[in-house]
């Protein structure tokens, strides 16, 4: 007969330490591999132009101001004339607001033509595109309005790809950079956030494909995967949850667990712990200007837990264990 080992606290501690050691070793091995296989790209010159979509507030606005102060010409796409005035009121001559709705093909066409014409007229190279515009929606998939879902994919996937197609010849000619904003939800899908996460997974697929297609042109493509960042979009998520609870009794009857009072309190607490937008600005700036841009930047936190560690933890876990862990966050 084989030996039977009694499960003791010492044995459990040993197993836990062994798993922790394996986890740390995996992280170290990952970073070593990234360093070994990193690729050098030409550094775009200051004075070149960068297009940032969704720059009226939040991540896009913060990054646009920072890059303008660094000496880059930054075209900020916004949807409303009032947003144009707000950006102009900042008094930064390098910030150039332009009306564009990334959900509307004609608006993308007109905006891209205007940008390219101005750059050609002034002999300014287009060196970067940051696809940042986005919306956040939270519904159980069973009740997610398909019109809202299609609109979200237009804003996150189709529109950015169309803008990329229109600007890519100029970016490629200047060995420029593309940065696409994804989300930690592409790695960590939470209940009621699956549709949003699915749209960001599509962004990642397009980004990976672009990166491999453009590598021989010395054009870098990077993905920024933020968790909770202190911007208006996360506050809107909490507000939308409250609104849907009030107007959708059918959702409450079927999925009320995800909209209970304790859950809303937890959501607000997570927003309160959100990282400042400087974390995404730092990632975007590095992706646009470093000779060794990363392919992915996982930044910010979820309920105080660094997104990088959470992403690794879920990736290493079997699906059922990951489901259990995600249940603790929902």
C-alpha positions as YAML, in Angstrom:
chain: A
units: angstrom
residues:
- id: 1
  name: UNK
  ca: [0.00, 0.00, 0.00]
- id: 2
  name: UNK
  ca: [1.19, 3.55, -0.75]
- id: 3
  name: UNK
  ca: [1.86, 6.11, 1.89]
- id: 4
  name: UNK
  ca: [-1.06, 8.26, 2.97]
- id: 5
  name: UNK
  ca: [-0.10, 11.81, 3.91]
- id: 6
  name: UNK
  ca: [-2.16, 13.50, 6.57]
- id: 7
  name: UNK
  ca: [-3.13, 17.06, 5.67]
- id: 8
  name: UNK
  ca: [-1.69, 19.28, 8.36]
- id: 9
  name: UNK
  ca: [-1.32, 23.05, 8.74]
- id: 10
  name: UNK
  ca: [2.40, 22.69, 8.04]
- id: 11
  name: UNK
  ca: [1.65, 20.81, 4.81]
- id: 12
  name: UNK
  ca: [-0.83, 23.48, 3.72]
- id: 13
  name: UNK
  ca: [1.69, 26.21, 4.48]
- id: 14
  name: UNK
  ca: [4.27, 24.34, 2.44]
- id: 15
  name: UNK
  ca: [1.90, 24.01, -0.50]
- id: 16
  name: UNK
  ca: [0.97, 27.70, -0.27]
- id: 17
  name: UNK
  ca: [4.62, 28.74, -0.19]
- id: 18
  name: UNK
  ca: [5.36, 26.46, -3.11]
- id: 19
  name: UNK
  ca: [2.55, 27.99, -5.16]
- id: 20
  name: UNK
  ca: [3.70, 31.49, -4.22]
- id: 21
  name: UNK
  ca: [7.24, 30.62, -5.28]
- id: 22
  name: UNK
  ca: [6.00, 29.25, -8.59]
- id: 23
  name: UNK
  ca: [3.95, 32.41, -9.13]
- id: 24
  name: UNK
  ca: [6.92, 34.69, -8.44]
- id: 25
  name: UNK
  ca: [9.15, 32.56, -10.68]
- id: 26
  name: UNK
  ca: [6.59, 32.79, -13.48]
- id: 27
  name: UNK
  ca: [6.48, 36.59, -13.18]
- id: 28
  name: UNK
  ca: [10.28, 36.85, -13.19]
- id: 29
  name: UNK
  ca: [10.53, 34.51, -16.18]
- id: 30
  name: UNK
  ca: [7.93, 36.56, -18.03]
- id: 31
  name: UNK
  ca: [9.81, 39.84, -17.50]
- id: 32
  name: UNK
  ca: [13.12, 38.24, -18.46]
- id: 33
  name: UNK
  ca: [11.59, 36.94, -21.69]
- id: 34
  name: UNK
  ca: [10.08, 40.35, -22.43]
- id: 35
  name: UNK
  ca: [13.51, 41.94, -21.96]
- id: 36
  name: UNK
  ca: [15.29, 39.40, -24.16]
- id: 37
  name: UNK
  ca: [12.80, 39.72, -27.02]
- id: 38
  name: UNK
  ca: [12.16, 43.45, -26.80]
- id: 39
  name: UNK
  ca: [12.33, 45.33, -30.10]
- id: 40
  name: UNK
  ca: [13.81, 48.75, -30.73]
- id: 41
  name: UNK
  ca: [11.78, 51.25, -32.75]
- id: 42
  name: UNK
  ca: [12.69, 54.67, -34.17]
- id: 43
  name: UNK
  ca: [11.82, 57.43, -31.69]
- id: 44
  name: UNK
  ca: [9.31, 59.90, -33.19]
- id: 45
  name: UNK
  ca: [10.51, 63.52, -33.14]
- id: 46
  name: UNK
  ca: [8.99, 66.14, -30.88]
- id: 47
  name: UNK
  ca: [7.01, 68.59, -32.94]
- id: 48
  name: UNK
  ca: [5.25, 65.76, -34.72]
- id: 49
  name: UNK
  ca: [1.49, 65.31, -34.53]
- id: 50
  name: UNK
  ca: [-0.50, 62.85, -32.44]
- id: 51
  name: UNK
  ca: [-4.24, 62.20, -32.74]
- id: 52
  name: UNK
  ca: [-6.12, 61.27, -29.55]
- id: 53
  name: UNK
  ca: [-9.79, 60.33, -29.72]
- id: 54
  name: UNK
  ca: [-12.22, 60.89, -26.88]
- id: 55
  name: UNK
  ca: [-10.15, 63.74, -25.46]
- id: 56
  name: UNK
  ca: [-12.88, 65.94, -23.99]
- id: 57
  name: UNK
  ca: [-12.36, 64.51, -20.48]
- id: 58
  name: UNK
  ca: [-10.64, 61.76, -18.55]
- id: 59
  name: UNK
  ca: [-7.80, 59.62, -19.85]
- id: 60
  name: UNK
  ca: [-7.71, 61.19, -23.31]
- id: 61
  name: UNK
  ca: [-7.79, 64.77, -22.05]
- id: 62
  name: UNK
  ca: [-5.10, 64.18, -19.42]
- id: 63
  name: UNK
  ca: [-2.78, 62.50, -21.95]
- id: 64
  name: UNK
  ca: [-3.42, 65.18, -24.56]
- id: 65
  name: UNK
  ca: [-2.46, 68.00, -22.20]
- id: 66
  name: UNK
  ca: [0.69, 66.19, -21.08]
- id: 67
  name: UNK
  ca: [1.86, 65.44, -24.63]
- id: 68
  name: UNK
  ca: [1.13, 69.00, -25.76]
- id: 69
  name: UNK
  ca: [3.29, 70.31, -22.94]
- id: 70
  name: UNK
  ca: [6.04, 67.93, -24.08]
- id: 71
  name: UNK
  ca: [6.15, 69.67, -27.46]
- id: 72
  name: UNK
  ca: [3.90, 67.48, -29.61]
- id: 73
  name: UNK
  ca: [1.05, 68.77, -31.76]
- id: 74
  name: UNK
  ca: [-2.03, 67.00, -30.38]
- id: 75
  name: UNK
  ca: [-5.30, 66.74, -32.28]
- id: 76
  name: UNK
  ca: [-8.02, 66.10, -29.69]
- id: 77
  name: UNK
  ca: [-11.21, 64.63, -31.07]
- id: 78
  name: UNK
  ca: [-14.39, 65.66, -29.26]
- id: 79
  name: UNK
  ca: [-18.07, 65.44, -30.12]
- id: 80
  name: UNK
  ca: [-19.46, 68.78, -28.93]
- id: 81
  name: UNK
  ca: [-18.65, 72.43, -29.73]
- id: 82
  name: UNK
  ca: [-18.62, 73.11, -25.98]
- id: 83
  name: UNK
  ca: [-15.76, 70.63, -25.63]
- id: 84
  name: UNK
  ca: [-13.84, 72.47, -28.35]
- id: 85
  name: UNK
  ca: [-14.22, 75.69, -26.38]
- id: 86
  name: UNK
  ca: [-13.13, 74.00, -23.14]
- id: 87
  name: UNK
  ca: [-9.93, 72.70, -24.72]
- id: 88
  name: UNK
  ca: [-9.18, 76.05, -26.35]
- id: 89
  name: UNK
  ca: [-9.68, 77.71, -22.95]
- id: 90
  name: UNK
  ca: [-6.72, 75.72, -21.59]
- id: 91
  name: UNK
  ca: [-4.45, 78.07, -23.52]
- id: 92
  name: UNK
  ca: [-2.16, 75.35, -24.90]
- id: 93
  name: UNK
  ca: [-1.34, 76.24, -28.53]
- id: 94
  name: UNK
  ca: [-0.29, 72.66, -29.31]
- id: 95
  name: UNK
  ca: [-3.76, 71.34, -28.44]
- id: 96
  name: UNK
  ca: [-5.99, 71.35, -31.50]
- id: 97
  name: UNK
  ca: [-9.56, 70.18, -30.86]
- id: 98
  name: UNK
  ca: [-11.52, 68.74, -33.75]
- id: 99
  name: UNK
  ca: [-15.11, 67.53, -33.93]
- id: 100
  name: UNK
  ca: [-15.31, 63.79, -34.58]
- id: 101
  name: UNK
  ca: [-17.78, 61.09, -33.60]
- id: 102
  name: UNK
  ca: [-16.04, 57.72, -33.92]
- id: 103
  name: UNK
  ca: [-19.43, 56.01, -34.18]
- id: 104
  name: UNK
  ca: [-20.18, 57.88, -37.44]
- id: 105
  name: UNK
  ca: [-18.29, 56.97, -40.61]
- id: 106
  name: UNK
  ca: [-18.82, 60.37, -42.26]
- id: 107
  name: UNK
  ca: [-17.58, 62.18, -39.17]
- id: 108
  name: UNK
  ca: [-14.45, 60.01, -39.15]
- id: 109
  name: UNK
  ca: [-13.88, 60.68, -42.85]
- id: 110
  name: UNK
  ca: [-14.27, 64.45, -42.48]
- id: 111
  name: UNK
  ca: [-12.10, 64.62, -39.37]
- id: 112
  name: UNK
  ca: [-9.31, 62.51, -40.86]
- id: 113
  name: UNK
  ca: [-9.28, 64.55, -44.07]
- id: 114
  name: UNK
  ca: [-9.08, 67.80, -42.10]
- id: 115
  name: UNK
  ca: [-6.18, 66.54, -39.98]
- id: 116
  name: UNK
  ca: [-4.21, 65.16, -42.92]
- id: 117
  name: UNK
  ca: [-4.76, 68.33, -44.97]
- id: 118
  name: UNK
  ca: [-3.51, 70.58, -42.15]
- id: 119
  name: UNK
  ca: [-0.46, 68.40, -41.55]
- id: 120
  name: UNK
  ca: [0.40, 68.30, -45.24]
- id: 121
  name: UNK
  ca: [0.00, 72.06, -45.57]
- id: 122
  name: UNK
  ca: [2.31, 72.71, -42.61]
- id: 123
  name: UNK
  ca: [4.73, 69.86, -43.36]
- id: 124
  name: UNK
  ca: [4.15, 68.24, -39.95]
- id: 125
  name: UNK
  ca: [4.62, 64.45, -39.68]
- id: 126
  name: UNK
  ca: [1.85, 62.34, -38.16]
- id: 127
  name: UNK
  ca: [3.67, 60.19, -35.62]
- id: 128
  name: UNK
  ca: [0.95, 58.75, -33.42]
- id: 129
  name: UNK
  ca: [-2.67, 57.72, -33.01]
- id: 130
  name: UNK
  ca: [-4.29, 56.98, -29.65]
- id: 131
  name: UNK
  ca: [-7.67, 55.28, -29.99]
- id: 132
  name: UNK
  ca: [-9.15, 56.15, -26.62]
- id: 133
  name: UNK
  ca: [-12.82, 57.06, -27.15]
- id: 134
  name: UNK
  ca: [-15.12, 54.74, -25.25]
- id: 135
  name: UNK
  ca: [-18.35, 54.15, -23.40]
- id: 136
  name: UNK
  ca: [-19.15, 51.90, -20.45]
- id: 137
  name: UNK
  ca: [-22.28, 49.79, -20.14]
- id: 138
  name: UNK
  ca: [-23.21, 47.24, -17.48]
- id: 139
  name: UNK
  ca: [-26.01, 44.74, -18.07]
- id: 140
  name: UNK
  ca: [-26.48, 41.00, -17.69]
- id: 141
  name: UNK
  ca: [-26.05, 39.66, -21.23]
- id: 142
  name: UNK
  ca: [-29.60, 38.30, -21.26]
- id: 143
  name: UNK
  ca: [-30.96, 41.83, -20.99]
- id: 144
  name: UNK
  ca: [-28.27, 43.88, -22.75]
- id: 145
  name: UNK
  ca: [-30.06, 46.03, -25.37]
- id: 146
  name: UNK
  ca: [-28.61, 45.01, -28.73]
- id: 147
  name: UNK
  ca: [-28.82, 48.55, -30.06]
- id: 148
  name: UNK
  ca: [-26.57, 49.66, -27.19]
- id: 149
  name: UNK
  ca: [-24.26, 46.71, -27.81]
- id: 150
  name: UNK
  ca: [-23.89, 47.54, -31.51]
- id: 151
  name: UNK
  ca: [-23.21, 51.17, -30.65]
- id: 152
  name: UNK
  ca: [-20.52, 50.15, -28.15]
- id: 153
  name: UNK
  ca: [-18.79, 47.98, -30.76]
- id: 154
  name: UNK
  ca: [-18.96, 50.86, -33.25]
- id: 155
  name: UNK
  ca: [-17.26, 53.16, -30.73]
- id: 156
  name: UNK
  ca: [-14.68, 50.67, -29.43]
- id: 157
  name: UNK
  ca: [-13.93, 48.56, -32.52]
- id: 158
  name: UNK
  ca: [-15.30, 49.61, -35.92]
- id: 159
  name: UNK
  ca: [-14.80, 53.36, -35.61]
- id: 160
  name: UNK
  ca: [-11.21, 53.17, -34.31]
- id: 161
  name: UNK
  ca: [-10.31, 50.69, -37.05]
- id: 162
  name: UNK
  ca: [-11.78, 52.97, -39.71]
- id: 163
  name: UNK
  ca: [-9.84, 55.96, -38.34]
- id: 164
  name: UNK
  ca: [-6.69, 53.82, -38.20]
- id: 165
  name: UNK
  ca: [-7.17, 52.79, -41.84]
- id: 166
  name: UNK
  ca: [-7.48, 56.43, -42.91]
- id: 167
  name: UNK
  ca: [-4.43, 57.63, -40.96]
- id: 168
  name: UNK
  ca: [-2.21, 54.58, -41.30]
- id: 169
  name: UNK
  ca: [-0.49, 55.51, -44.60]
- id: 170
  name: UNK
  ca: [0.78, 58.74, -42.99]
- id: 171
  name: UNK
  ca: [1.74, 56.97, -39.75]
- id: 172
  name: UNK
  ca: [3.52, 54.22, -41.65]
- id: 173
  name: UNK
  ca: [5.43, 56.74, -43.77]
- id: 174
  name: UNK
  ca: [6.75, 58.37, -40.58]
- id: 175
  name: UNK
  ca: [7.43, 55.12, -38.68]
- id: 176
  name: UNK
  ca: [4.89, 56.25, -36.12]
- id: 177
  name: UNK
  ca: [3.02, 54.55, -33.30]
- id: 178
  name: UNK
  ca: [-0.53, 53.35, -32.60]
- id: 179
  name: UNK
  ca: [-1.87, 53.01, -29.06]
- id: 180
  name: UNK
  ca: [-5.24, 51.34, -28.48]
- id: 181
  name: UNK
  ca: [-7.05, 51.63, -25.17]
- id: 182
  name: UNK
  ca: [-8.37, 48.29, -24.02]
- id: 183
  name: UNK
  ca: [-9.31, 47.41, -20.43]
- id: 184
  name: UNK
  ca: [-8.46, 45.00, -17.65]
- id: 185
  name: UNK
  ca: [-11.93, 43.59, -18.34]
- id: 186
  name: UNK
  ca: [-10.50, 41.99, -21.46]
- id: 187
  name: UNK
  ca: [-8.53, 39.78, -19.05]
- id: 188
  name: UNK
  ca: [-10.93, 39.74, -16.11]
- id: 189
  name: UNK
  ca: [-14.55, 39.52, -17.25]
- id: 190
  name: UNK
  ca: [-16.92, 40.40, -14.42]
- id: 191
  name: UNK
  ca: [-20.65, 39.66, -14.35]
- id: 192
  name: UNK
  ca: [-22.71, 42.43, -16.02]
- id: 193
  name: UNK
  ca: [-19.53, 43.67, -17.73]
- id: 194
  name: UNK
  ca: [-19.14, 40.88, -20.29]
- id: 195
  name: UNK
  ca: [-20.33, 42.88, -23.30]
- id: 196
  name: UNK
  ca: [-17.93, 45.73, -22.52]
- id: 197
  name: UNK
  ca: [-15.13, 43.22, -22.01]
- id: 198
  name: UNK
  ca: [-15.99, 41.48, -25.28]
- id: 199
  name: UNK
  ca: [-15.64, 44.75, -27.18]
- id: 200
  name: UNK
  ca: [-12.24, 45.28, -25.57]
- id: 201
  name: UNK
  ca: [-11.22, 41.73, -26.47]
- id: 202
  name: UNK
  ca: [-11.99, 42.67, -30.07]
- id: 203
  name: UNK
  ca: [-9.74, 45.73, -29.66]
- id: 204
  name: UNK
  ca: [-6.95, 43.44, -28.47]
- id: 205
  name: UNK
  ca: [-7.38, 41.08, -31.41]
- id: 206
  name: UNK
  ca: [-7.17, 43.95, -33.88]
- id: 207
  name: UNK
  ca: [-4.17, 45.40, -32.04]
- id: 208
  name: UNK
  ca: [-2.29, 42.09, -32.07]
- id: 209
  name: UNK
  ca: [-2.99, 41.71, -35.78]
- id: 210
  name: UNK
  ca: [-1.89, 45.27, -36.58]
- id: 211
  name: UNK
  ca: [1.27, 44.87, -34.53]
- id: 212
  name: UNK
  ca: [2.31, 41.81, -36.53]
- id: 213
  name: UNK
  ca: [1.37, 43.34, -39.87]
- id: 214
  name: UNK
  ca: [3.28, 46.58, -39.22]
- id: 215
  name: UNK
  ca: [6.42, 45.25, -37.55]
- id: 216
  name: UNK
  ca: [8.42, 45.29, -40.81]
- id: 217
  name: UNK
  ca: [7.52, 48.98, -41.25]
- id: 218
  name: UNK
  ca: [9.02, 49.89, -37.85]
- id: 219
  name: UNK
  ca: [5.57, 50.94, -36.63]
- id: 220
  name: UNK
  ca: [4.81, 50.01, -33.03]
- id: 221
  name: UNK
  ca: [1.32, 49.03, -31.86]
- id: 222
  name: UNK
  ca: [0.64, 48.99, -28.11]
- id: 223
  name: UNK
  ca: [-2.35, 48.18, -25.93]
- id: 224
  name: UNK
  ca: [-3.09, 49.99, -22.67]
- id: 225
  name: UNK
  ca: [-5.24, 47.92, -20.29]
- id: 226
  name: UNK
  ca: [-6.39, 50.17, -17.45]
- id: 227
  name: UNK
  ca: [-8.37, 48.99, -14.47]
- id: 228
  name: UNK
  ca: [-10.14, 51.61, -12.34]
- id: 229
  name: UNK
  ca: [-8.93, 55.11, -13.21]
- id: 230
  name: UNK
  ca: [-10.43, 58.17, -11.56]
- id: 231
  name: UNK
  ca: [-12.40, 59.54, -14.50]
- id: 232
  name: UNK
  ca: [-16.01, 60.37, -15.24]
- id: 233
  name: UNK
  ca: [-16.61, 57.07, -17.04]
- id: 234
  name: UNK
  ca: [-16.44, 54.96, -13.87]
- id: 235
  name: UNK
  ca: [-18.75, 57.32, -12.02]
- id: 236
  name: UNK
  ca: [-21.19, 56.99, -14.93]
- id: 237
  name: UNK
  ca: [-21.09, 53.20, -14.52]
- id: 238
  name: UNK
  ca: [-22.33, 53.46, -10.94]
- id: 239
  name: UNK
  ca: [-24.98, 55.98, -11.94]
- id: 240
  name: UNK
  ca: [-26.16, 53.75, -14.79]
- id: 241
  name: UNK
  ca: [-26.49, 50.79, -12.43]
- id: 242
  name: UNK
  ca: [-28.73, 52.82, -10.13]
- id: 243
  name: UNK
  ca: [-30.82, 53.99, -13.09]
- id: 244
  name: UNK
  ca: [-31.29, 50.50, -14.52]
- id: 245
  name: UNK
  ca: [-32.25, 49.14, -11.10]
- id: 246
  name: UNK
  ca: [-35.06, 51.69, -10.95]
- id: 247
  name: UNK
  ca: [-36.40, 51.26, -14.50]
- id: 248
  name: UNK
  ca: [-35.81, 47.53, -15.09]
- id: 249
  name: UNK
  ca: [-37.71, 45.42, -12.57]
- id: 250
  name: UNK
  ca: [-37.28, 42.36, -14.81]
- id: 251
  name: UNK
  ca: [-33.53, 42.57, -14.41]
- id: 252
  name: UNK
  ca: [-33.90, 42.92, -10.66]
- id: 253
  name: UNK
  ca: [-36.19, 39.88, -10.52]
- id: 254
  name: UNK
  ca: [-33.75, 37.69, -12.44]
- id: 255
  name: UNK
  ca: [-30.33, 39.14, -11.61]
- id: 256
  name: UNK
  ca: [-30.99, 41.23, -8.53]
- id: 257
  name: UNK
  ca: [-27.95, 39.69, -6.83]
- id: 258
  name: UNK
  ca: [-25.66, 41.78, -9.03]
- id: 259
  name: UNK
  ca: [-27.51, 45.00, -8.24]
- id: 260
  name: UNK
  ca: [-28.06, 44.65, -4.51]
- id: 261
  name: UNK
  ca: [-27.28, 47.57, -2.24]
- id: 262
  name: UNK
  ca: [-24.06, 46.00, -0.93]
- id: 263
  name: UNK
  ca: [-22.85, 45.58, -4.51]
- id: 264
  name: UNK
  ca: [-23.47, 49.23, -5.34]
- id: 265
  name: UNK
  ca: [-21.63, 50.25, -2.18]
- id: 266
  name: UNK
  ca: [-18.72, 48.01, -3.20]
- id: 267
  name: UNK
  ca: [-18.70, 49.54, -6.70]
- id: 268
  name: UNK
  ca: [-18.51, 53.03, -5.26]
- id: 269
  name: UNK
  ca: [-15.72, 51.98, -2.91]
- id: 270
  name: UNK
  ca: [-13.76, 50.63, -5.89]
- id: 271
  name: UNK
  ca: [-14.24, 53.94, -7.71]
- id: 272
  name: UNK
  ca: [-13.00, 55.77, -4.61]
- id: 273
  name: UNK
  ca: [-9.79, 53.68, -4.75]
- id: 274
  name: UNK
  ca: [-9.29, 54.32, -8.46]
- id: 275
  name: UNK
  ca: [-5.83, 55.35, -9.64]
- id: 276
  name: UNK
  ca: [-5.20, 58.87, -10.98]
- id: 277
  name: UNK
  ca: [-5.19, 59.34, -14.77]
- id: 278
  name: UNK
  ca: [-1.45, 59.92, -14.63]
- id: 279
  name: UNK
  ca: [-0.98, 56.13, -14.69]
- id: 280
  name: UNK
  ca: [-2.56, 55.87, -18.14]
- id: 281
  name: UNK
  ca: [-0.82, 59.02, -19.35]
- id: 282
  name: UNK
  ca: [2.54, 57.55, -18.37]
- id: 283
  name: UNK
  ca: [1.75, 54.34, -20.26]
- id: 284
  name: UNK
  ca: [0.53, 56.19, -23.36]
- id: 285
  name: UNK
  ca: [3.57, 58.46, -23.34]
- id: 286
  name: UNK
  ca: [5.96, 55.52, -23.02]
- id: 287
  name: UNK
  ca: [4.20, 53.67, -25.84]
- id: 288
  name: UNK
  ca: [4.50, 56.71, -28.10]
- id: 289
  name: UNK
  ca: [8.02, 57.87, -27.27]
- id: 290
  name: UNK
  ca: [10.17, 55.06, -25.87]
- id: 291
  name: UNK
  ca: [12.69, 53.29, -28.12]
- id: 292
  name: UNK
  ca: [11.42, 50.08, -26.53]
- id: 293
  name: UNK
  ca: [7.62, 50.40, -26.35]
- id: 294
  name: UNK
  ca: [5.77, 47.58, -24.63]
- id: 295
  name: UNK
  ca: [3.12, 45.61, -26.45]
- id: 296
  name: UNK
  ca: [0.86, 45.82, -23.38]
- id: 297
  name: UNK
  ca: [0.56, 48.11, -20.37]
- id: 298
  name: UNK
  ca: [-1.60, 46.87, -17.49]
- id: 299
  name: UNK
  ca: [-2.15, 49.82, -15.17]
- id: 300
  name: UNK
  ca: [-4.26, 51.07, -12.23]
- id: 301
  name: UNK
  ca: [-6.08, 48.86, -9.71]
- id: 302
  name: UNK
  ca: [-9.29, 47.03, -8.83]
- id: 303
  name: UNK
  ca: [-10.45, 47.66, -5.26]
- id: 304
  name: UNK
  ca: [-6.87, 48.49, -4.31]
- id: 305
  name: UNK
  ca: [-5.36, 45.38, -5.94]
- id: 306
  name: UNK
  ca: [-2.86, 46.24, -8.70]
- id: 307
  name: UNK
  ca: [-4.38, 45.24, -12.03]
- id: 308
  name: UNK
  ca: [-1.14, 43.60, -13.13]
- id: 309
  name: UNK
  ca: [-1.27, 41.06, -10.28]
- id: 310
  name: UNK
  ca: [-4.98, 40.45, -10.67]
- id: 311
  name: UNK
  ca: [-4.58, 39.77, -14.38]
- id: 312
  name: UNK
  ca: [-1.77, 37.30, -13.74]
- id: 313
  name: UNK
  ca: [-3.71, 35.57, -10.98]
- id: 314
  name: UNK
  ca: [-6.79, 35.02, -13.13]
- id: 315
  name: UNK
  ca: [-4.68, 33.91, -16.12]
- id: 316
  name: UNK
  ca: [-2.93, 31.25, -14.02]
- id: 317
  name: UNK
  ca: [-6.12, 29.91, -12.45]
- id: 318
  name: UNK
  ca: [-8.38, 27.20, -13.88]
- id: 319
  name: UNK
  ca: [-11.65, 28.64, -15.16]
- id: 320
  name: UNK
  ca: [-13.75, 27.43, -12.21]
- id: 321
  name: UNK
  ca: [-11.33, 28.93, -9.71]
- id: 322
  name: UNK
  ca: [-11.25, 32.16, -11.71]
- id: 323
  name: UNK
  ca: [-15.06, 32.18, -11.64]
- id: 324
  name: UNK
  ca: [-14.94, 31.88, -7.86]
- id: 325
  name: UNK
  ca: [-12.41, 34.72, -7.55]
- id: 326
  name: UNK
  ca: [-14.44, 36.96, -9.87]
- id: 327
  name: UNK
  ca: [-17.50, 36.21, -7.77]
- id: 328
  name: UNK
  ca: [-15.74, 37.90, -4.87]
- id: 329
  name: UNK
  ca: [-15.49, 41.08, -6.94]
- id: 330
  name: UNK
  ca: [-19.15, 41.04, -8.02]
...
